[in-house]
Tab-separated table of C-alpha atoms and ligand atoms in Angstrom:
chain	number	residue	atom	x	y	z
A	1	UNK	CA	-2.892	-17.680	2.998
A	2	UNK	CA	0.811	-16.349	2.166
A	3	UNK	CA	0.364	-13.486	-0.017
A	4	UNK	CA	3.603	-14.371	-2.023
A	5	UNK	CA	1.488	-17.426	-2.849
A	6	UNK	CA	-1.162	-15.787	-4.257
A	7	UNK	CA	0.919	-13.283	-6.342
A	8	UNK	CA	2.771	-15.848	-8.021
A	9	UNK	CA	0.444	-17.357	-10.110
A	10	UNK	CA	-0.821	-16.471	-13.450
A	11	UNK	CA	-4.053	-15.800	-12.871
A	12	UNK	CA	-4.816	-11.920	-13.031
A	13	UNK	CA	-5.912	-10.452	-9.786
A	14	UNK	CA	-7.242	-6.993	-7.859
A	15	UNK	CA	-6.663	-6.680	-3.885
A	16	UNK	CA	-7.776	-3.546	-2.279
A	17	UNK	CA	-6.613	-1.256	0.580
A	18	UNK	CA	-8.702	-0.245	3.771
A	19	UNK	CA	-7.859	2.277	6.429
A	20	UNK	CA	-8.443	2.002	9.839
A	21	UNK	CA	-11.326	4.833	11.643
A	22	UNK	CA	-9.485	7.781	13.443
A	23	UNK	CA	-12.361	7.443	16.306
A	24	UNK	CA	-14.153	4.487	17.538
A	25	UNK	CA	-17.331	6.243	16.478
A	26	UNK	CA	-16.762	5.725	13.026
A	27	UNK	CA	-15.762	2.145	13.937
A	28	UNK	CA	-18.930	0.749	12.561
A	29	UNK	CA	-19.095	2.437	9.362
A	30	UNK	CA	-15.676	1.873	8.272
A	31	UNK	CA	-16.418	-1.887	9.297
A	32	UNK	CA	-19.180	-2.218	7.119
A	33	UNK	CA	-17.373	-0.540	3.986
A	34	UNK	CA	-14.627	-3.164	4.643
A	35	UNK	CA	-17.291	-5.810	4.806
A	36	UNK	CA	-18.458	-4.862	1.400
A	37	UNK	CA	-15.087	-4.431	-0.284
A	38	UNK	CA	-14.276	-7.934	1.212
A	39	UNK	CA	-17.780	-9.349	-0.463
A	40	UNK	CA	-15.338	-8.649	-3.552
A	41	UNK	CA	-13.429	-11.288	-2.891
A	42	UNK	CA	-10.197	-9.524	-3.747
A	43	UNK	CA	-7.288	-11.831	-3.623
A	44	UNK	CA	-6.069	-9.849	-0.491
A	45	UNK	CA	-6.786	-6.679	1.648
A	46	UNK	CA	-4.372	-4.773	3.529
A	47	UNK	CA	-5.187	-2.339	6.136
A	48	UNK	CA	-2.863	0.687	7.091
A	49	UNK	CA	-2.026	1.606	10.405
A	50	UNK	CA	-2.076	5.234	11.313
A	51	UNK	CA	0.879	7.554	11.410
A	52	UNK	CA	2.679	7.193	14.860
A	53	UNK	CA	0.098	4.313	15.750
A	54	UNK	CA	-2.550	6.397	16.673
A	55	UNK	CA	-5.067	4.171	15.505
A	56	UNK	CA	-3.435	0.923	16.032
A	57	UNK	CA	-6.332	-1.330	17.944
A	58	UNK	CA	-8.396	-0.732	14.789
A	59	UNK	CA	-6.173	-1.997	12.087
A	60	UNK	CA	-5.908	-5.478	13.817
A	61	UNK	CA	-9.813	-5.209	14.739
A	62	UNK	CA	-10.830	-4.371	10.956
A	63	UNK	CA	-7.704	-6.781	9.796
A	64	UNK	CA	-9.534	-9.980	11.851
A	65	UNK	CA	-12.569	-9.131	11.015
A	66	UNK	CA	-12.108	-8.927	7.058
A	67	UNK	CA	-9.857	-12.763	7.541
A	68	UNK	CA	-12.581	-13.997	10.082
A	69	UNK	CA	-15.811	-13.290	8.641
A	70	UNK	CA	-15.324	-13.316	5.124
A	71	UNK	CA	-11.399	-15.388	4.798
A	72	UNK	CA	-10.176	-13.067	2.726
A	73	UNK	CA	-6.412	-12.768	3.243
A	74	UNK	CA	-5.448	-10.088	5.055
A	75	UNK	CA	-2.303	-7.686	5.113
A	76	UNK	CA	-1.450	-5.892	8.303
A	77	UNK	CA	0.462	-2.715	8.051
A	78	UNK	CA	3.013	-1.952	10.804
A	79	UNK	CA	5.053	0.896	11.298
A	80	UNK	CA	8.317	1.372	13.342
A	81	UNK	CA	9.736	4.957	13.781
A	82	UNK	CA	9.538	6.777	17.144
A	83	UNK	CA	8.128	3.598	18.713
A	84	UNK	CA	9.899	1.675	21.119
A	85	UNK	CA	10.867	-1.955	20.929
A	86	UNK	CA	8.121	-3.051	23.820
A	87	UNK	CA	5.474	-1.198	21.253
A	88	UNK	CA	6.594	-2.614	18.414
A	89	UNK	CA	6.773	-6.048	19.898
A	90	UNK	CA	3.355	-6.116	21.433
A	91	UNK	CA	1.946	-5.093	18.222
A	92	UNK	CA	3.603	-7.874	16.739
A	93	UNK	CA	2.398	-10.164	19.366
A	94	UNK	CA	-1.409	-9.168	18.900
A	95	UNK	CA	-0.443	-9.561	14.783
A	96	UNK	CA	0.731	-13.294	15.433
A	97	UNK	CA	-2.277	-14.418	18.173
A	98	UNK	CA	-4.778	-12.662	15.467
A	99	UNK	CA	-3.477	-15.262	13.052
A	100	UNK	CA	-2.682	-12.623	10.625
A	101	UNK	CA	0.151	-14.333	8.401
A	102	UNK	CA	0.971	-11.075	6.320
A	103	UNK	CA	2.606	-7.816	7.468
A	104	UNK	CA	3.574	-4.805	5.553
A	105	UNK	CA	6.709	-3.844	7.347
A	106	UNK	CA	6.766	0.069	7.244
A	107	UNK	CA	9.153	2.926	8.931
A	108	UNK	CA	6.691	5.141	8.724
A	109	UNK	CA	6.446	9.269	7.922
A	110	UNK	CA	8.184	11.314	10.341
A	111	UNK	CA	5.658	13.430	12.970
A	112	UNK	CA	6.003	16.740	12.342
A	113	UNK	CA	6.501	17.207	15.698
A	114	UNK	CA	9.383	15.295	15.400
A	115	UNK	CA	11.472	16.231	12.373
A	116	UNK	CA	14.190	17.876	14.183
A	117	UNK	CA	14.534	15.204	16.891
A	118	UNK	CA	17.788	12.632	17.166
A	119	UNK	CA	16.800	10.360	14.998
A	120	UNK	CA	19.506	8.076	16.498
A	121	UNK	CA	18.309	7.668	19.638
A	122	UNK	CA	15.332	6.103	18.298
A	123	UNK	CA	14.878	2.437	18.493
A	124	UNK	CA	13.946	2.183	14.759
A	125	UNK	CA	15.589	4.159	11.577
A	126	UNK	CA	14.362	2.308	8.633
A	127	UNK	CA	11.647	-0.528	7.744
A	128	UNK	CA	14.870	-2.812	7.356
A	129	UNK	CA	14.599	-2.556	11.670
A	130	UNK	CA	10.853	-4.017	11.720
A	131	UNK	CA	11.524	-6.645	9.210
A	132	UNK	CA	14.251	-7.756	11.525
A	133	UNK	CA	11.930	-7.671	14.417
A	134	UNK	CA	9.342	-9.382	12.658
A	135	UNK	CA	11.212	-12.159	11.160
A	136	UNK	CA	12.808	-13.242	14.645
A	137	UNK	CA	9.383	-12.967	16.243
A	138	UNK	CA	7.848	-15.223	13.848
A	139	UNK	CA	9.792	-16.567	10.609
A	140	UNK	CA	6.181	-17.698	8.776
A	141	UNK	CA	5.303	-14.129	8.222
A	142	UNK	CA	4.938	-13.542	5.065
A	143	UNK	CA	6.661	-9.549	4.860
A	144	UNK	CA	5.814	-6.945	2.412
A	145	UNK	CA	7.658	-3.728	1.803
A	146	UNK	CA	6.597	-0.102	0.390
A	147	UNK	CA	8.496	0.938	-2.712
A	148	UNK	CA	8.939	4.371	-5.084
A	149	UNK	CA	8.725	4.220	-8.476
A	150	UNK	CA	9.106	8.013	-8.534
A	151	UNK	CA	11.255	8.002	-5.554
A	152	UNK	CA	10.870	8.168	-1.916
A	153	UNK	CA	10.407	12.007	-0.886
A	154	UNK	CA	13.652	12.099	1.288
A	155	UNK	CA	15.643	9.537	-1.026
A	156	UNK	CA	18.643	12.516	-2.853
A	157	UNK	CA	18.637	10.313	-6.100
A	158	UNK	CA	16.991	6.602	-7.262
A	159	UNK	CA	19.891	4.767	-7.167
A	160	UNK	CA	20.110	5.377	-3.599
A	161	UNK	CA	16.702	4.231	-3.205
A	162	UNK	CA	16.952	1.670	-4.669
A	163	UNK	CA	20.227	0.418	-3.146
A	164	UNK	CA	18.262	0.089	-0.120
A	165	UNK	CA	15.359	-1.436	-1.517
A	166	UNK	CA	17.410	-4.304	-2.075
A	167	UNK	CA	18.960	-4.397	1.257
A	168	UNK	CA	14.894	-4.731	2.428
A	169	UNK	CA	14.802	-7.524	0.047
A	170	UNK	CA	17.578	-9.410	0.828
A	171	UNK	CA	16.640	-8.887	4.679
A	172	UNK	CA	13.448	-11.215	3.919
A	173	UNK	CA	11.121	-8.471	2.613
A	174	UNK	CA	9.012	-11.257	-0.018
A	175	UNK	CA	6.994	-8.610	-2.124
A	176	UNK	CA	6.943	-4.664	-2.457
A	177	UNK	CA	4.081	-2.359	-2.825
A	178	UNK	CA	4.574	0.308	-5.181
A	179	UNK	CA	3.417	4.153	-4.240
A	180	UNK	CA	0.724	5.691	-6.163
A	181	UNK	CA	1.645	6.946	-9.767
A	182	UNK	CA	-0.630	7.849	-12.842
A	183	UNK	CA	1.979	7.278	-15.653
A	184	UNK	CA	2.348	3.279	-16.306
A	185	UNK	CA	5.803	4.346	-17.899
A	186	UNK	CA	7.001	5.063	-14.765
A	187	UNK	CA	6.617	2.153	-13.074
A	188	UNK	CA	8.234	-0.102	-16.609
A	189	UNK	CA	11.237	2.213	-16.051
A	190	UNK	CA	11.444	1.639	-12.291
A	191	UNK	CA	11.019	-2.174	-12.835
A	192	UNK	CA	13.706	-2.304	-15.490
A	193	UNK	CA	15.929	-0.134	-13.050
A	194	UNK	CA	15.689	-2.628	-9.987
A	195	UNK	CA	15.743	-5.843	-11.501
A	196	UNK	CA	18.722	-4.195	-13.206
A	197	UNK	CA	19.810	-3.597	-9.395
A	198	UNK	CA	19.292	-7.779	-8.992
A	199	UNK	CA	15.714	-6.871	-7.092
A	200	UNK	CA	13.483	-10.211	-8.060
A	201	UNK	CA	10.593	-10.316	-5.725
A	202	UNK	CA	7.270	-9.355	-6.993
A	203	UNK	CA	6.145	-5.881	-7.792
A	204	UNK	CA	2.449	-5.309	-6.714
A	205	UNK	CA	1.348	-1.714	-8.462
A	206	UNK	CA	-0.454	0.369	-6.303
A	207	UNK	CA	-3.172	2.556	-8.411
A	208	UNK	CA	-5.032	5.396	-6.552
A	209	UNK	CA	-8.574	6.427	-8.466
A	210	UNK	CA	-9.330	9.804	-8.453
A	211	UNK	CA	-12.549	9.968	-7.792
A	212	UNK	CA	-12.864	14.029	-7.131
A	213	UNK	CA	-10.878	17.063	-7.456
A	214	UNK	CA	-10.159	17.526	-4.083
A	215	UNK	CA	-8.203	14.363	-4.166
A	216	UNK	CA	-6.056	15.473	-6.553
A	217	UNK	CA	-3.654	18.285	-4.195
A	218	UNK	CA	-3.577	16.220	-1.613
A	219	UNK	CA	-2.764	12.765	-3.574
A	220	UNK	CA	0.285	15.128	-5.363
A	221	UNK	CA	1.406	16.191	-1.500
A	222	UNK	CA	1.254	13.112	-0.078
A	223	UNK	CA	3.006	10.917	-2.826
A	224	UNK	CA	5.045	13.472	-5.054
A	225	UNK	CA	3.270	11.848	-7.797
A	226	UNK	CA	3.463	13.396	-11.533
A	227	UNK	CA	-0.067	13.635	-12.855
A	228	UNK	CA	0.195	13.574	-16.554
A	229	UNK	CA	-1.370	15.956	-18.957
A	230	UNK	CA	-4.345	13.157	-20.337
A	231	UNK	CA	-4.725	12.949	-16.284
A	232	UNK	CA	-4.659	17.122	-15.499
A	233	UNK	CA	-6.964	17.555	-18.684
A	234	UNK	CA	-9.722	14.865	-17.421
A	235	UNK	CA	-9.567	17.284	-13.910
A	236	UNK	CA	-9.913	20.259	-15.933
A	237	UNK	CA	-12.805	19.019	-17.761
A	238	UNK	CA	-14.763	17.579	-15.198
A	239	UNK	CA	-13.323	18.228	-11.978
A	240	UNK	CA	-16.288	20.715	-11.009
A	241	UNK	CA	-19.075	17.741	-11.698
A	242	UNK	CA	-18.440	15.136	-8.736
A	243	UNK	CA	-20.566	12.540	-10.785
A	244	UNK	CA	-18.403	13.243	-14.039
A	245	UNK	CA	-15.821	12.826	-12.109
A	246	UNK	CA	-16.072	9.964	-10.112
A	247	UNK	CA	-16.726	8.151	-13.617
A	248	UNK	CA	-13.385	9.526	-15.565
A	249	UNK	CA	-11.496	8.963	-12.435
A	250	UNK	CA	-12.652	5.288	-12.321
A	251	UNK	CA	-12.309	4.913	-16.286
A	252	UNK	CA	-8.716	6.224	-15.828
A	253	UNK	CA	-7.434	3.805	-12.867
A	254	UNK	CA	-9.414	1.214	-14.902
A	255	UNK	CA	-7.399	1.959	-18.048
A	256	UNK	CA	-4.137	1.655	-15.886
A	257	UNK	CA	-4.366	-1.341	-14.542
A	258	UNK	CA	-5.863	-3.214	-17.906
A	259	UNK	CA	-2.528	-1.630	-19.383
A	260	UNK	CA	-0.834	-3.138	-16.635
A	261	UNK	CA	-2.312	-6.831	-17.181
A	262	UNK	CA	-1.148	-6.242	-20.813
A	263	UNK	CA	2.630	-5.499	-19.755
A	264	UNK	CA	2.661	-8.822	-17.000
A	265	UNK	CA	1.491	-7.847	-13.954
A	266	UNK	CA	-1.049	-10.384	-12.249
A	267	UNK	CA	-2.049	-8.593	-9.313
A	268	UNK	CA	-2.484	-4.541	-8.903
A	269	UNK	CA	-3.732	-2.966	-5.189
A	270	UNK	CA	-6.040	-1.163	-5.364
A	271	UNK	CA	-5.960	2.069	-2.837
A	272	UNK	CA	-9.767	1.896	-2.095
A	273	UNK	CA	-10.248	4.256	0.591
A	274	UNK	CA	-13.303	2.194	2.380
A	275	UNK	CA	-14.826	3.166	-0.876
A	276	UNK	CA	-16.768	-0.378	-1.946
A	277	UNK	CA	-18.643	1.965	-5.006
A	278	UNK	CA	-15.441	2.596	-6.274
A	279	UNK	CA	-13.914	-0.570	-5.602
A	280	UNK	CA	-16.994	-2.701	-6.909
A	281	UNK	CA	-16.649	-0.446	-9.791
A	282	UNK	CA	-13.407	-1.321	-11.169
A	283	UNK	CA	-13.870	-4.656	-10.022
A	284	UNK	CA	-17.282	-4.750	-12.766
A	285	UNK	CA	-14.920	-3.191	-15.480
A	286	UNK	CA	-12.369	-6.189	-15.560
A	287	UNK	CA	-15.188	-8.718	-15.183
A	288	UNK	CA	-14.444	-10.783	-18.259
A	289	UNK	CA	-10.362	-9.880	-17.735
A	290	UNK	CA	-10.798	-11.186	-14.087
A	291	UNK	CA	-13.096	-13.882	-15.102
A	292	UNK	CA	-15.735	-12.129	-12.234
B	301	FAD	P1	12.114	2.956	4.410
B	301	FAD	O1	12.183	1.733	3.584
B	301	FAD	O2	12.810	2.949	5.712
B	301	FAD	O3	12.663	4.168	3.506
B	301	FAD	C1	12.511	5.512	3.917
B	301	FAD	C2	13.673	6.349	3.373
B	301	FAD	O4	14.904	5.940	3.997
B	301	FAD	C3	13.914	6.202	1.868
B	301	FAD	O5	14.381	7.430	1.395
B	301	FAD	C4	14.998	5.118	1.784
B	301	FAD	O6	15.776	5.222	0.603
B	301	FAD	C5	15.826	5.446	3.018
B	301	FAD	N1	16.463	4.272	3.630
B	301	FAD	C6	15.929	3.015	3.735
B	301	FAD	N2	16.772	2.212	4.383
B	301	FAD	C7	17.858	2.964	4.717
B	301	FAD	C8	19.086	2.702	5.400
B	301	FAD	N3	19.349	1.469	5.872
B	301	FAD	N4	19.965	3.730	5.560
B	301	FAD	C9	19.710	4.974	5.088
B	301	FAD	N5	18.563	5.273	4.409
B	301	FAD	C10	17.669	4.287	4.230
B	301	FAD	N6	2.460	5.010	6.279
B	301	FAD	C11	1.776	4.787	7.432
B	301	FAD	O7	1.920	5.538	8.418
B	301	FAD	N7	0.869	3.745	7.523
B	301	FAD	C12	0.660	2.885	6.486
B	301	FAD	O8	-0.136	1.960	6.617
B	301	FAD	C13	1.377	3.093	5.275
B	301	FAD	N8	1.217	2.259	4.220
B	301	FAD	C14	1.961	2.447	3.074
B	301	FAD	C15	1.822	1.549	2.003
B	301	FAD	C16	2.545	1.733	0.826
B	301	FAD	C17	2.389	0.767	-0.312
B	301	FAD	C18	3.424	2.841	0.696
B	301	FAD	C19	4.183	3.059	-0.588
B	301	FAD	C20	3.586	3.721	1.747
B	301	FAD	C21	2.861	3.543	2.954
B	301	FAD	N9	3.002	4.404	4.048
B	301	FAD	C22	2.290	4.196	5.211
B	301	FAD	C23	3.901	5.565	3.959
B	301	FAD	C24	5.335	5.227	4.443
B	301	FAD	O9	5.302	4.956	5.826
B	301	FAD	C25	6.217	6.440	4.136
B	301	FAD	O10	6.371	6.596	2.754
B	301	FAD	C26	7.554	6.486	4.860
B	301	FAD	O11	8.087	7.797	4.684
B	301	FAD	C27	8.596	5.502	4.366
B	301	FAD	O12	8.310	4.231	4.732
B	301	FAD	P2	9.167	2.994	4.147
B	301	FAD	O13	8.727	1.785	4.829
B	301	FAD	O14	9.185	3.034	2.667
B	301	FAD	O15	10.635	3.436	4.699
């Protein structure tokens, strides 16, 4: 099943995210945490792919198993930069023969390694690339895009951002997947600013619970989020008990997203983190709202 199908209904809906392991001795526990977020029956569940690709064979083994043994719809992530074209096009080969009709088209975070290289030698610059590659390999994917409602760390100002954005769009990229924030206001303002920018496809809020303190750095680092005070003071306060803590953090992504059903949205992702606890949790909270 399309994912633009399922998005574009009325009915209100949670889909969760899933990372691949790192090693294939974690293989089996990661499986079975996707098997129980996928006993949800979450409207859709994407799995990343690891920076540079490293873990690659695992996001299309956990991706087919999640569509195979339970049909939930599945969305492959894919990433581009400092992979060749023979790489990339394998991948998407595997992608199509899995039967996997969704892909999030990615570039990707630079390697360290690699942030001084020439870029322009690369095959691939920018997501726009992949969703090219996809869309000639197979025009039924259904393509999904990241997007910043705070702004994308290398991005000098938002309307630059979100000039490209639309070039993503209007290159066949159907939905967009926002980054993590913790202030709903941010996200209004960023959807006011793109549609402004003649951006229509659906928005699908991506909400991060903070489950313990040692989340919270590397959540900041890794998105360039802004955590607002109400957000900092819940830390504060219980940050040093993990069970007090799992429960605020869940109340608080909780309180997002039902603030988020209020302002339109159907569907909001979920970043799980092979966490079904946490998942099933949230899940319980909007039982009535969901009708679960
Ligand atoms: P792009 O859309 O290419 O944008 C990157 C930067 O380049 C932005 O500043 C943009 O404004 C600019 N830009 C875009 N197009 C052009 C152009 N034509 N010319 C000049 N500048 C341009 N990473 C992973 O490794 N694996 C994952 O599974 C993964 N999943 C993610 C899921 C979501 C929802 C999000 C929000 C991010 C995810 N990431 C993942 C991280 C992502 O790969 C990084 O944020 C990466 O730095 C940018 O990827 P992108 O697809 O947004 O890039």
């Amino acid at each position: 099943m399309k994912i633009i199908d399922l998005i574009t209904t009325n009915t209100m809906s949670l889909s969760f995210e899933v990372f691949p392991p790192k090693t294939e001795t974690n293989f089996e526990s990661v499986k079975t945490a996707t098997e129980e977020i996928a006993k949800l029956r979450p409207s859709f569940m994407s799995v990343t792919y690891g920076a540079g690709g490293g873990t690659s064979k695992y996001t299309l083994d956990i991706a087919k198993n999640i569509k195979g043994l339970y049909g939930v719809p599945t969305l492959a992530h894919l990433t581009c930069v400092s992979s060749t074209k023979d790489t990339v096009r394998e991948k998407i080969r595997e992608i199509k023969a899995a039967g996997i009709e969704n892909v999030m088209a990615l570039r990707g975070d630079i390697p360290a390694s690699l942030e001084n290289a020439d870029r322009s030698k690369w095959d691939y610059q920018h997501a726009i690339d992949l969703i090219a590659e996809l869309k000639d390999a197979n025009p039924e994917f259904c393509i999904g895009g990241a997007c910043y409602p705070e702004i994308h760390p290398e991005s000098t100002n938002q309307k630059e951002d979100i000039k490209y954005l639309k070039e993503k769009t209007d290159a066949g990229c159907e939905f967009l997947t926002t980054q993590m924030f913790f202030d709903n206001n941010l996200l209004y303002n960023f959807l006011y600013k793109i549609r402004e920018a003649g951006i229509t496809v659906p928005i699908i809020p991506g909400i991060m619970p903070i489950t313990n303190a040692n989340q919270v750095d590397r959540a900041i680092k890794l998105s360039g989020s802004f955590m607002p005070q109400r957000f900092k003071s819940l830390v504060d306060k219980f940050g040093s008990d993990p069970a007090a803590m799992k429960q605020a953090g869940i109340a608080y992504a909780t309180d997002q997203i039902i603030d988020l059903y209020a302002n339109g949205i159907t569907n909001v992702h979920v970043y799980s983190m092979n966490k079904p606890d946490v998942a099933g949790k949230i899940q319980s909270n909007l039982s009535d709202i969901l009708g679960k």
